[in-house]
mmCIF file of C-alpha atoms in Angstrom:
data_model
loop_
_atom_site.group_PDB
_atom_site.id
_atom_site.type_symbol
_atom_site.label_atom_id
_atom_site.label_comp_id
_atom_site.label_asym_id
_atom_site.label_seq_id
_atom_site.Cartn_x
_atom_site.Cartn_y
_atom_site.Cartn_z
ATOM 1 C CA UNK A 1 0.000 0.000 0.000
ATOM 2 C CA UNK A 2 0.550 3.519 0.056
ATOM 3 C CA UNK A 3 2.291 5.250 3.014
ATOM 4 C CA UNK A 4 1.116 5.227 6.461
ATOM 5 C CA UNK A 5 -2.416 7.616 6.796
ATOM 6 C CA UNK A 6 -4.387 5.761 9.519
ATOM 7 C CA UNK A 7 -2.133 3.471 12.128
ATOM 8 C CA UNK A 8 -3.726 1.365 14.746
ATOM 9 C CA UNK A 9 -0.460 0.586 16.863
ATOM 10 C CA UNK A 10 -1.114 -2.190 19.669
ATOM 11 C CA UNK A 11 -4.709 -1.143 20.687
ATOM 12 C CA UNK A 12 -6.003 -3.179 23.882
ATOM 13 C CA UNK A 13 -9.634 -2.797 24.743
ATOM 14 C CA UNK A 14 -10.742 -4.891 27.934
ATOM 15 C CA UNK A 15 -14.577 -4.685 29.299
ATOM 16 C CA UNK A 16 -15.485 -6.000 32.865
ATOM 17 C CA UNK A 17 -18.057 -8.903 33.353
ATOM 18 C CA UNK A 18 -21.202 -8.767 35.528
ATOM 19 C CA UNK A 19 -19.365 -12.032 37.248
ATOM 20 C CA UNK A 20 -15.910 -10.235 37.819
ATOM 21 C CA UNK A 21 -14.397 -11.196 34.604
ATOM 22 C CA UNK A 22 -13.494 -9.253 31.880
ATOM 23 C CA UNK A 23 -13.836 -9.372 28.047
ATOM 24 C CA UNK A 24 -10.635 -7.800 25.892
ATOM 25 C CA UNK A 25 -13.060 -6.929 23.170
ATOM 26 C CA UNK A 26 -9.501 -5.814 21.352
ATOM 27 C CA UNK A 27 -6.475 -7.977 22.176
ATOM 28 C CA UNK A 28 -3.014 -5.854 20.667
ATOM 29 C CA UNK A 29 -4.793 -4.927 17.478
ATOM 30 C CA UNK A 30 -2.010 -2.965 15.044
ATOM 31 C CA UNK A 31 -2.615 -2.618 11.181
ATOM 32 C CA UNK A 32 -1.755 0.361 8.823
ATOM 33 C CA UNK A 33 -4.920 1.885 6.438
ATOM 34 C CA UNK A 34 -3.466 3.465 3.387
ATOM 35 C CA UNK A 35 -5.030 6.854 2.074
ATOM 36 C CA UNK A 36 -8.046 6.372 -0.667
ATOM 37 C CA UNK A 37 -8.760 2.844 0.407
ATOM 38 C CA UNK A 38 -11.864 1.122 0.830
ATOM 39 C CA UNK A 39 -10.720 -0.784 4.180
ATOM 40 C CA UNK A 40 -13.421 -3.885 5.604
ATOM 41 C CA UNK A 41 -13.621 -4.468 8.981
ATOM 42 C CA UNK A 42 -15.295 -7.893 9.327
ATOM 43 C CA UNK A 43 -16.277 -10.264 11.770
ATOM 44 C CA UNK A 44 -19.154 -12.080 13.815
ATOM 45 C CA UNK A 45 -21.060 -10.449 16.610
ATOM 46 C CA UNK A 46 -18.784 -9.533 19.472
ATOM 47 C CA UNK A 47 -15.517 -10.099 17.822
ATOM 48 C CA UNK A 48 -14.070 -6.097 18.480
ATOM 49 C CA UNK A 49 -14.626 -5.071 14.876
ATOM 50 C CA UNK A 50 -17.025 -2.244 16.007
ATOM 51 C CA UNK A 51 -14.795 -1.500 19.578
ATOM 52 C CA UNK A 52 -12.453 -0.679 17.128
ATOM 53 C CA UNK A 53 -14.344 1.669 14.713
ATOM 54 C CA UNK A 54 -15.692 3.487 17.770
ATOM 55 C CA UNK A 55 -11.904 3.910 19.462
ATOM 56 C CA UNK A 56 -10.994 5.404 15.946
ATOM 57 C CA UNK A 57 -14.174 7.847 16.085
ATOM 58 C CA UNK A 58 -13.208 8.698 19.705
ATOM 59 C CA UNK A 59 -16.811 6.698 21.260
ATOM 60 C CA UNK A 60 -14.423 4.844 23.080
ATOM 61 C CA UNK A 61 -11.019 5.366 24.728
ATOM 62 C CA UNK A 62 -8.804 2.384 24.410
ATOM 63 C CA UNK A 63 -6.671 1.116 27.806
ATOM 64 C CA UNK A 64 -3.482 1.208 26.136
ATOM 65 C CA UNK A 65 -1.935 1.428 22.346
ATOM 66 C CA UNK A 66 -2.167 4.981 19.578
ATOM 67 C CA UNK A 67 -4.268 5.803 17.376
ATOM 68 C CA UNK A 68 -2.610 7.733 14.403
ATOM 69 C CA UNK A 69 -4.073 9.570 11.968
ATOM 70 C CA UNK A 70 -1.044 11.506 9.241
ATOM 71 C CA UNK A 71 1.409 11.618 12.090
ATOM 72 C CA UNK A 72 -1.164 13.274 14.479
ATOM 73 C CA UNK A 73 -1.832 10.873 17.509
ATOM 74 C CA UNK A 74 -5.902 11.346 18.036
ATOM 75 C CA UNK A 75 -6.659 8.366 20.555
ATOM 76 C CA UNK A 76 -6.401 10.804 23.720
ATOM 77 C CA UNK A 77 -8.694 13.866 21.316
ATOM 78 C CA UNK A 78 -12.462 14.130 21.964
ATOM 79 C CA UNK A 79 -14.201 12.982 18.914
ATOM 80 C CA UNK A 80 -14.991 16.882 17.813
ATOM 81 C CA UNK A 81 -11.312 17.433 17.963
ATOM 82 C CA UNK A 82 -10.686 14.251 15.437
ATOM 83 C CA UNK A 83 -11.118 14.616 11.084
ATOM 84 C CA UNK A 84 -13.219 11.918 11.387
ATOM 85 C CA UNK A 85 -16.994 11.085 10.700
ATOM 86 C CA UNK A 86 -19.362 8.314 11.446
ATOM 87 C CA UNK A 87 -22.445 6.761 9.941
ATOM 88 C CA UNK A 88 -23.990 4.631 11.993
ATOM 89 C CA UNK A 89 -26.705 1.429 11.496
ATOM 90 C CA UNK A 90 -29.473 3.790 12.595
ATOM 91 C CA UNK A 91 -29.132 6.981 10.385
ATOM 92 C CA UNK A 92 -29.919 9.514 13.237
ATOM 93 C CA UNK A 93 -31.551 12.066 11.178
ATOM 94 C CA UNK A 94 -33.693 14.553 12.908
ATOM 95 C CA UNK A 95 -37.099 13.679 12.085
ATOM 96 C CA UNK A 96 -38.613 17.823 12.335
ATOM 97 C CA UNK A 97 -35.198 18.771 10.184
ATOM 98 C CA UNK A 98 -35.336 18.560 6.421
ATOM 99 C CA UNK A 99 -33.079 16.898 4.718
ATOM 100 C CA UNK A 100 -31.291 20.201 4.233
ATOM 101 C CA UNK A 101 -30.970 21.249 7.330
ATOM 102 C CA UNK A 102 -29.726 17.604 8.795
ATOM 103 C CA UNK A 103 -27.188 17.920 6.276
ATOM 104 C CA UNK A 104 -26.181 21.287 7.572
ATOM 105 C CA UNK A 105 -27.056 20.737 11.117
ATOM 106 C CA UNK A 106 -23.046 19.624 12.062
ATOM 107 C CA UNK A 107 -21.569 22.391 9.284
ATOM 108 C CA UNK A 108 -23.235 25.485 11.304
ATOM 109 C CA UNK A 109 -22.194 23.619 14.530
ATOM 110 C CA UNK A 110 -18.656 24.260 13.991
ATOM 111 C CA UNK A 111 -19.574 27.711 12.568
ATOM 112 C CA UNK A 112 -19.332 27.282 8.667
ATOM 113 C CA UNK A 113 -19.989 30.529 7.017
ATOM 114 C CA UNK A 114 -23.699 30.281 5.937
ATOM 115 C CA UNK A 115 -23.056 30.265 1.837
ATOM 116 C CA UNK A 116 -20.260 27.698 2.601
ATOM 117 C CA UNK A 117 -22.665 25.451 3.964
ATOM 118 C CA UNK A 118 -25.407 26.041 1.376
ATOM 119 C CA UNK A 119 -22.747 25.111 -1.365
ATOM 120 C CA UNK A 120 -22.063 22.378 0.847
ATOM 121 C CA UNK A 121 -25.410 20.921 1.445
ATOM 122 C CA UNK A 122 -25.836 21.322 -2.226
ATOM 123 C CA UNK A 123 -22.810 18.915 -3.386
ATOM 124 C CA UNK A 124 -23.404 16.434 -1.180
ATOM 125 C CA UNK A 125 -26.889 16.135 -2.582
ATOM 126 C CA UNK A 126 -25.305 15.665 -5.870
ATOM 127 C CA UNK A 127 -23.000 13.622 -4.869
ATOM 128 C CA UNK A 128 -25.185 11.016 -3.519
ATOM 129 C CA UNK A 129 -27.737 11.398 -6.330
ATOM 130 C CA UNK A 130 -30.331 13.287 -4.269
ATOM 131 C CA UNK A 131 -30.181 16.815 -5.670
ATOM 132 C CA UNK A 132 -33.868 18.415 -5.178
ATOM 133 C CA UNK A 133 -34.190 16.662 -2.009
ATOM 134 C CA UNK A 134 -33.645 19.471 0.057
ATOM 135 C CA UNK A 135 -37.164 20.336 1.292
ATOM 136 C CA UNK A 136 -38.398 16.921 2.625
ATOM 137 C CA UNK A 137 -38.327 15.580 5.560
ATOM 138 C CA UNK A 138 -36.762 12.583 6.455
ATOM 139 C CA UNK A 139 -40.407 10.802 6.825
ATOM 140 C CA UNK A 140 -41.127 12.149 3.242
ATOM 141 C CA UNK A 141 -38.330 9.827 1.968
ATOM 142 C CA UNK A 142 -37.495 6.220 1.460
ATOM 143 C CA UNK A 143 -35.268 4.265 3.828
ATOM 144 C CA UNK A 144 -32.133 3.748 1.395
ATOM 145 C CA UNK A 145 -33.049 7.590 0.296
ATOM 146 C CA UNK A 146 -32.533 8.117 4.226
ATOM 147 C CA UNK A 147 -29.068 6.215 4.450
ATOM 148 C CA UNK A 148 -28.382 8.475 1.604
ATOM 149 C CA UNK A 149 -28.942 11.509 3.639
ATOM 150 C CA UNK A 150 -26.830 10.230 6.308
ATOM 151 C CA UNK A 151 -24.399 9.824 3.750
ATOM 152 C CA UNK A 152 -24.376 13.052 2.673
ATOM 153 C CA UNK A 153 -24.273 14.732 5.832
ATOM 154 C CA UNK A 154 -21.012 12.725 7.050
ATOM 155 C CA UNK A 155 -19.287 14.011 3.222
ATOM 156 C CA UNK A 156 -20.238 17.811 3.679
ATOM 157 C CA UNK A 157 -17.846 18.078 6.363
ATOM 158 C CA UNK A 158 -15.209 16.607 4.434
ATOM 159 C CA UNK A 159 -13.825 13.987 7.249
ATOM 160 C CA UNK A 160 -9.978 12.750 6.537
ATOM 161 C CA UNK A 161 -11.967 9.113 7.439
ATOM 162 C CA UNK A 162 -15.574 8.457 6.968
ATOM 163 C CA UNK A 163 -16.188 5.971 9.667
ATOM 164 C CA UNK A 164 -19.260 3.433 8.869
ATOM 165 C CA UNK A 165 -20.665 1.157 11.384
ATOM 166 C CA UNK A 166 -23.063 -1.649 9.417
ATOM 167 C CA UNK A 167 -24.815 1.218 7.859
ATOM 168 C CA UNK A 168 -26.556 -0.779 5.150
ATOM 169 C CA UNK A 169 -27.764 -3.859 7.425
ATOM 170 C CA UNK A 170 -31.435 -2.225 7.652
ATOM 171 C CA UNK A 171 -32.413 -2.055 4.057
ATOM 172 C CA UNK A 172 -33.920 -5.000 1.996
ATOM 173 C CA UNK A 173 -31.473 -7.503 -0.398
ATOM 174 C CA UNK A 174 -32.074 -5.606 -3.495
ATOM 175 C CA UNK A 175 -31.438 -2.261 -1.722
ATOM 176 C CA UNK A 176 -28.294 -2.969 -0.030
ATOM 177 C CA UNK A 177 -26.822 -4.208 -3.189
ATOM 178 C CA UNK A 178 -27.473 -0.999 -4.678
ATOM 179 C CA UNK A 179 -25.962 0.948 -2.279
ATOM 180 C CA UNK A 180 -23.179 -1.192 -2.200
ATOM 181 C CA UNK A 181 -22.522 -0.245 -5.079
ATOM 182 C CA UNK A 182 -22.825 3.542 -4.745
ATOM 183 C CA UNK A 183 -20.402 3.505 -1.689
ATOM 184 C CA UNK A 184 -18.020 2.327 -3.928
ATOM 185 C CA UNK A 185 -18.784 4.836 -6.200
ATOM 186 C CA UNK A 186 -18.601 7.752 -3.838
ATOM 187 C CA UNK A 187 -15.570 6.333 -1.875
ATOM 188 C CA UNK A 188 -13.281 6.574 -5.411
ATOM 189 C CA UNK A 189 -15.360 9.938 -6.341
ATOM 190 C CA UNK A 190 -14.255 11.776 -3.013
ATOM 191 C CA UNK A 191 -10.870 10.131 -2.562
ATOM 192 C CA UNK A 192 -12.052 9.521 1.284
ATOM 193 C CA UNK A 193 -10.440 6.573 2.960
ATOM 194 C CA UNK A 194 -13.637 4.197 4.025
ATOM 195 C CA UNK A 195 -13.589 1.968 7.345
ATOM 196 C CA UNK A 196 -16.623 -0.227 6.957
ATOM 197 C CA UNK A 197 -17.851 -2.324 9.893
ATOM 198 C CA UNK A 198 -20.145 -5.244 8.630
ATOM 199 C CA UNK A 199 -20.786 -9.468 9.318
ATOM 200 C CA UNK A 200 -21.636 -9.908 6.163
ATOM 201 C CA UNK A 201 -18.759 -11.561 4.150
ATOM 202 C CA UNK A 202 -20.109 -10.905 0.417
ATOM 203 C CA UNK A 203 -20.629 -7.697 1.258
ATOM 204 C CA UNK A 204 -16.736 -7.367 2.185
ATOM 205 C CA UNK A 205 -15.411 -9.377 -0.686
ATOM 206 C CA UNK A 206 -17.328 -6.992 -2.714
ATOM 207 C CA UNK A 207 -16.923 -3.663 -1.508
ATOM 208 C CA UNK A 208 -13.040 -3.668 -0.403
ATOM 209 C CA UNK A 209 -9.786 -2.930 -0.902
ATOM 210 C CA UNK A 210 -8.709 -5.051 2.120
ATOM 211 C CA UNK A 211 -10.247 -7.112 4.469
ATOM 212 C CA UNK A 212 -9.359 -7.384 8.233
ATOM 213 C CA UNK A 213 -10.581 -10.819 9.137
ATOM 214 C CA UNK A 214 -11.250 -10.171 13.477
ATOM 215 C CA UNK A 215 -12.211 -12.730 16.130
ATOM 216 C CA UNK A 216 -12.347 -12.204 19.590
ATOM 217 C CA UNK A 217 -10.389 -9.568 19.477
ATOM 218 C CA UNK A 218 -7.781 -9.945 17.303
ATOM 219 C CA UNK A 219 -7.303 -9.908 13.335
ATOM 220 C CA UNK A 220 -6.951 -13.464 12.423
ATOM 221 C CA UNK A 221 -5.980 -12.500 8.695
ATOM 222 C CA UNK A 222 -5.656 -9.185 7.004
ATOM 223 C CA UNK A 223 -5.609 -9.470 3.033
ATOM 224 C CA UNK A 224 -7.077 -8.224 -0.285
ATOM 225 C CA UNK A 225 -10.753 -9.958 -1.144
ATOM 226 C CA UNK A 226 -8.823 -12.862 -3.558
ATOM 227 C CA UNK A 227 -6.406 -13.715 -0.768
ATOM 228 C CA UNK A 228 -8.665 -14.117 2.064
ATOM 229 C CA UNK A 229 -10.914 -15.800 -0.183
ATOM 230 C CA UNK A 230 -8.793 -18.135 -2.108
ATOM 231 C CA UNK A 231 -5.562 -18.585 0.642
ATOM 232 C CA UNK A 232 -7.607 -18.049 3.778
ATOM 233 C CA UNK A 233 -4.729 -18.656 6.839
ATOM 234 C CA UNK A 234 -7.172 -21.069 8.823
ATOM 235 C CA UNK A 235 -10.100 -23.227 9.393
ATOM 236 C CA UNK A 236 -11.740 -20.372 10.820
ATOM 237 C CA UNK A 237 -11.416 -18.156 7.858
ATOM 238 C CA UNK A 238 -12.006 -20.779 5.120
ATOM 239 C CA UNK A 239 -15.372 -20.980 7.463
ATOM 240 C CA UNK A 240 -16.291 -17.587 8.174
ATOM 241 C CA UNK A 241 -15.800 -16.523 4.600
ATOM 242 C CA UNK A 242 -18.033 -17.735 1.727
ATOM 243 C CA UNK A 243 -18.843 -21.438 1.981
ATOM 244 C CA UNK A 244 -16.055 -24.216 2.418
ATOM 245 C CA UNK A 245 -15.764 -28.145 2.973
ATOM 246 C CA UNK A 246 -13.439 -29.031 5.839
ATOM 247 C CA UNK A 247 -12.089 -32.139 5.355
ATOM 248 C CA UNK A 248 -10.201 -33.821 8.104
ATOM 249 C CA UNK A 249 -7.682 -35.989 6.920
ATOM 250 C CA UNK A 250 -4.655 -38.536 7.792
ATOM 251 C CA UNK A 251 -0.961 -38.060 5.814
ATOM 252 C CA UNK A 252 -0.421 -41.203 3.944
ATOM 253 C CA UNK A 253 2.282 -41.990 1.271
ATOM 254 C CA UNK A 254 -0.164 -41.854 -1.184
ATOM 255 C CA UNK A 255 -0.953 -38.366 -0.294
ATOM 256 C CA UNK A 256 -4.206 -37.557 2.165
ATOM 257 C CA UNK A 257 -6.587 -40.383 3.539
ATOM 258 C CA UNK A 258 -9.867 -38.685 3.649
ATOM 259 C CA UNK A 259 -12.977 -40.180 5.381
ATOM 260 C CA UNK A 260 -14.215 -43.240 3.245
ATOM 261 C CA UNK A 261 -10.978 -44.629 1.867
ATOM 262 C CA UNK A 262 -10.503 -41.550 -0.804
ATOM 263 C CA UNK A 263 -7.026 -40.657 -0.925
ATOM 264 C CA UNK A 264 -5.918 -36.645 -2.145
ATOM 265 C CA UNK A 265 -2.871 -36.833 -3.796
ATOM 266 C CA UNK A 266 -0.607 -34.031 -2.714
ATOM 267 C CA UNK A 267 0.180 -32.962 -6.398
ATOM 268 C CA UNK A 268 -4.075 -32.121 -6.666
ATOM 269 C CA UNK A 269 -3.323 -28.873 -3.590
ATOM 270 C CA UNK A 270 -2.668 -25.674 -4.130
ATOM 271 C CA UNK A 271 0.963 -25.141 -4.877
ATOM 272 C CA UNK A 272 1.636 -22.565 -1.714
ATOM 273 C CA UNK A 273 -0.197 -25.237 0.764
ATOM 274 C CA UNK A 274 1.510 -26.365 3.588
ATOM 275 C CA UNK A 275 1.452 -30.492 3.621
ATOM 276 C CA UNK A 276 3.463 -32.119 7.299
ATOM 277 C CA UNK A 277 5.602 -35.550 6.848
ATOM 278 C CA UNK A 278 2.659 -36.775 9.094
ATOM 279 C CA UNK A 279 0.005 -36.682 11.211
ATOM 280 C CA UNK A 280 -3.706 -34.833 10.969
ATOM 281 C CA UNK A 281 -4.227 -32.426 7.938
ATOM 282 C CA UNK A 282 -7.289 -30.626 7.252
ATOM 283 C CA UNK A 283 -8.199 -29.812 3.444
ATOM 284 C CA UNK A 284 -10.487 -26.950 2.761
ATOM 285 C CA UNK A 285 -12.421 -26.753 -0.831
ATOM 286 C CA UNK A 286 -14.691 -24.407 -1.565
ATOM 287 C CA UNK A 287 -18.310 -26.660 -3.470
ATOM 288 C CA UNK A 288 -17.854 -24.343 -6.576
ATOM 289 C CA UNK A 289 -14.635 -26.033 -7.120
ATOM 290 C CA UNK A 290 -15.660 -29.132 -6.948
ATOM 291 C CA UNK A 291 -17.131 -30.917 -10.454
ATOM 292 C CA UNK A 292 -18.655 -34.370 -11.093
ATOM 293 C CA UNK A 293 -16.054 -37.008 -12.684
ATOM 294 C CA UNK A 294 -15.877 -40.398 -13.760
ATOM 295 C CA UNK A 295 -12.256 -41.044 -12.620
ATOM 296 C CA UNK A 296 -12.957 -38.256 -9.423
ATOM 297 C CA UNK A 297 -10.730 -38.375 -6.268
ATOM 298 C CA UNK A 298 -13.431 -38.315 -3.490
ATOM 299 C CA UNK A 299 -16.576 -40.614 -3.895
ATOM 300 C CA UNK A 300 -19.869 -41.098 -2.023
ATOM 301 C CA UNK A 301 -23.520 -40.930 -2.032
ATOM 302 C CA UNK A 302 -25.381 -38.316 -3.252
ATOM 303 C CA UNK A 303 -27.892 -37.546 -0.211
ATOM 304 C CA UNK A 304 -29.533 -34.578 -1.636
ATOM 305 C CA UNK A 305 -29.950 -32.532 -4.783
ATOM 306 C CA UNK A 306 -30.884 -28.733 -4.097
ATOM 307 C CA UNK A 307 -31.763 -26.220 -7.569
ATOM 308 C CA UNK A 308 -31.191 -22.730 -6.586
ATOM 309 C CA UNK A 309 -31.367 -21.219 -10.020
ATOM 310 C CA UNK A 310 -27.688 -20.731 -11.579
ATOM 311 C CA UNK A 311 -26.550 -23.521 -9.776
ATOM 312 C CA UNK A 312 -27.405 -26.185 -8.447
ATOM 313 C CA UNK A 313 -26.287 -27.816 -4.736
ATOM 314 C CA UNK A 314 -25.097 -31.645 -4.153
ATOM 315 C CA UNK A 315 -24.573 -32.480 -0.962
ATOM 316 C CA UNK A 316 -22.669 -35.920 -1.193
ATOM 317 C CA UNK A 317 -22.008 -38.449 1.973
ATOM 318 C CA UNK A 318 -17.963 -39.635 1.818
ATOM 319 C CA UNK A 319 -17.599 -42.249 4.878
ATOM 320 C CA UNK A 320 -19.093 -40.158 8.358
ATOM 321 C CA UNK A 321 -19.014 -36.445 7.028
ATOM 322 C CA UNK A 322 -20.964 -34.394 4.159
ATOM 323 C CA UNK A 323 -19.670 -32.408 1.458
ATOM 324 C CA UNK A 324 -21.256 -30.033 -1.055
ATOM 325 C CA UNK A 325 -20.758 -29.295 -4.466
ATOM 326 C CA UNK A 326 -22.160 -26.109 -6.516
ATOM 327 C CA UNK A 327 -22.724 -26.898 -10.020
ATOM 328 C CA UNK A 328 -23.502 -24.779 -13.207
ATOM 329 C CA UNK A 329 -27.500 -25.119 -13.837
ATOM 330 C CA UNK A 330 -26.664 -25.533 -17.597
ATOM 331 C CA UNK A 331 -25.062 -27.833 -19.296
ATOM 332 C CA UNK A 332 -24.534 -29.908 -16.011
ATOM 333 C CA UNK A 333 -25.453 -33.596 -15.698
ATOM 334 C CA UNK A 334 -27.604 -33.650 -12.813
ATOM 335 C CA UNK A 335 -26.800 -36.542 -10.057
ATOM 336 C CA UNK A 336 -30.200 -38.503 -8.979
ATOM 337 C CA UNK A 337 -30.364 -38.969 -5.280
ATOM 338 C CA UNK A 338 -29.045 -42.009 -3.526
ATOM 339 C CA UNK A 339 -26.411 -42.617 -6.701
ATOM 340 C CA UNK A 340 -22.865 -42.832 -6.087
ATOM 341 C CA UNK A 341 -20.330 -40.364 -7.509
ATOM 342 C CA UNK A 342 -17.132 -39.517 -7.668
ATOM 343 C CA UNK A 343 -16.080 -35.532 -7.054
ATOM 344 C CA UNK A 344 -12.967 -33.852 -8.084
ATOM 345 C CA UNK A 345 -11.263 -31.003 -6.770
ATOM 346 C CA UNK A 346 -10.828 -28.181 -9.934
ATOM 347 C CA UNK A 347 -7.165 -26.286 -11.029
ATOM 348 C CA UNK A 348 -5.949 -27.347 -8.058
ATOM 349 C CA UNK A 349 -8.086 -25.379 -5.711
ATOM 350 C CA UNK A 350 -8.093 -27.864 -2.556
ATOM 351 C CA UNK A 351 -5.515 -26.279 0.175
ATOM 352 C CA UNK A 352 -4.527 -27.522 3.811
ATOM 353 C CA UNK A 353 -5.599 -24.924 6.440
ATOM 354 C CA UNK A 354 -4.480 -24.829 9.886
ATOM 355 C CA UNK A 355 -6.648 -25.746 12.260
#
């Protein structure tokens, strides 16, 4: 990347229990976020992506580690002191406010000169497509129009880092993906570097530059979209992301005993995996790499046949586990139910993963 704009440097977060406890919601967190990019926080429920989002915004204070932000240290600065701005899940506009005046409700806060902020007001409703919206109020308006307007009045103070915390998880499938979309649009428009809280993995593979992979407190990987995808470091993210079979496996001179008698020759892995002399191995492959063969490497019982549309699901029994396979809906010979076949692993796309 780019040099050093945002630096998290060894941020510890710890929370005390009801029972005496405590929680480290972040556990030594460091990673650098490079001006202009589109930067993914992801992670289940709980895991510290948010913690850390809200240390960076200046919500929370961490116990010890900086916060950087272009050589200017900001973790010990109230949030009004820090170029920062957050959009949140809920879009906290003010209901009695129209959607000109939430948009230059924080501008005359800090005293904006009061043609600055109309020019304001009025690019930021251009920029997120909403120019002639002025005059409504927020009730007037649609929900993604309202996430819009949140949008807008985050840009129109023209934050160093706009800050969102899962601020499309309240709209419907087909709007999401449309604003999806338009974030990415507006993040290369303005040149703003984007921190983007969310659980939802396409949503990450989709909208960023990199992807900070967190659990319980700590970034388990931290990698473009492909990577994390396609070389994910562990189990956990082979799991997490997308859809994977984890195969657990036995190293035999043959290559890997998998459950059922198959056998994975070594030379059918990704070239960068990591195979011990011996011991337990577990194999990750993802079901759209697997296809239907007549010589195939791992065999079983088809159990169930699932059509989803473009593709369609097999979920095959080898020995005491399950694994699935997404094929193409065209142009794919369909496996009937209780038959036996044989599945292959394509271009060499099965890897070991730690455990």
């Amino acid at each position: 990347m780019s040099e050093k704009f945002l630096e998290i440097r060894n941020i510890v977060k710890v929370y005390p229990t009801p029972e005496g406890g405590e929680v480290r919601a972040l556990d030594d967190v460091s990673l650098d976020i490079a001006a202009g990019e589109f930067f993914i926080l992801l992670g289940p429920s709980g895991c510290g992506k948010t913690t850390l989002l809200r240390s960076i915004a200046g919500l929370e204070y961490p116990d010890s580690g900086e916060i950087v932000l272009l050589g200017d240290r900001i973790d010990d600065k109230p949030p009004y002191e820090r170029p920062v701005n957050t959009v949140f899940q809920s879009y906290a506009l003010f209901p009695h406010m129209t959607v000109g005046e939430n948009i230059a409700f924080g501008l005359e806060m800090e005293k904006i000169e009061k043609d600055e902020v109309a020019k304001r007001v009025v690019e930021a409703l251009a920029q997120v497509k909403l120019s002639g919206y002025e005059n409504r109020l927020p009730s007037q308006i649609s929900g993604g129009q309202q996430q819009r307007v949140a949008l807008a009045r985050a840009l129109a103070k023209k934050p160093k880092v706009l800050l969102l915390d899962e601020p499309l998880s309240a709209l419907d499938l087909k709007l999401r993906r449309g604003m999806q979309v338009e974030l990415k649009r507006l993040q290369r428009e303005t040149g703003i570097t984007f921190v983007f809280v969310t659980h939802d993995q396409e949503e990450a593979m989709s909208m960023g530059d990199r992807i900070a992979v967190f659990s319980e407190g700590k970034i388990i990987q931290l990698d473009t979209p492909v990577n994390v995808y396609r070389r994910p470091v562990n189990a956990y993210v082979a799991d997490f992301i997308g859809e994977t079979n984890l195969i657990e496996g036995t190293i035999v001179a043959s290559g890997i005993s998998l459950p059922g008698g198959n056998i994975l020759p070594t030379n059918q892995l990704a070239e960068d995996s990591v195979v011990p002399n011996s011991g337990k191995v577990t194999v990750a492959i993802r079901p759209e790499d697997l296809v239907i063969a007549n010589d195939g490497i791992i065999g079983g019982t088809v159990r169930d046949v699932i059509f989803t549309g473009d593709s369609v699901r097999v979920y095959v029994t080898v020995g005491d586990i399950e694994v699935i396979a997404s094929l193409a809906s065209y142009g794919t010979a369909i496996p009937a139910q209780g038959s036996h076949v044989t599945l292959n692993p394509e271009n060499r796309a099965a890897r070991t993963v730690a455990s």
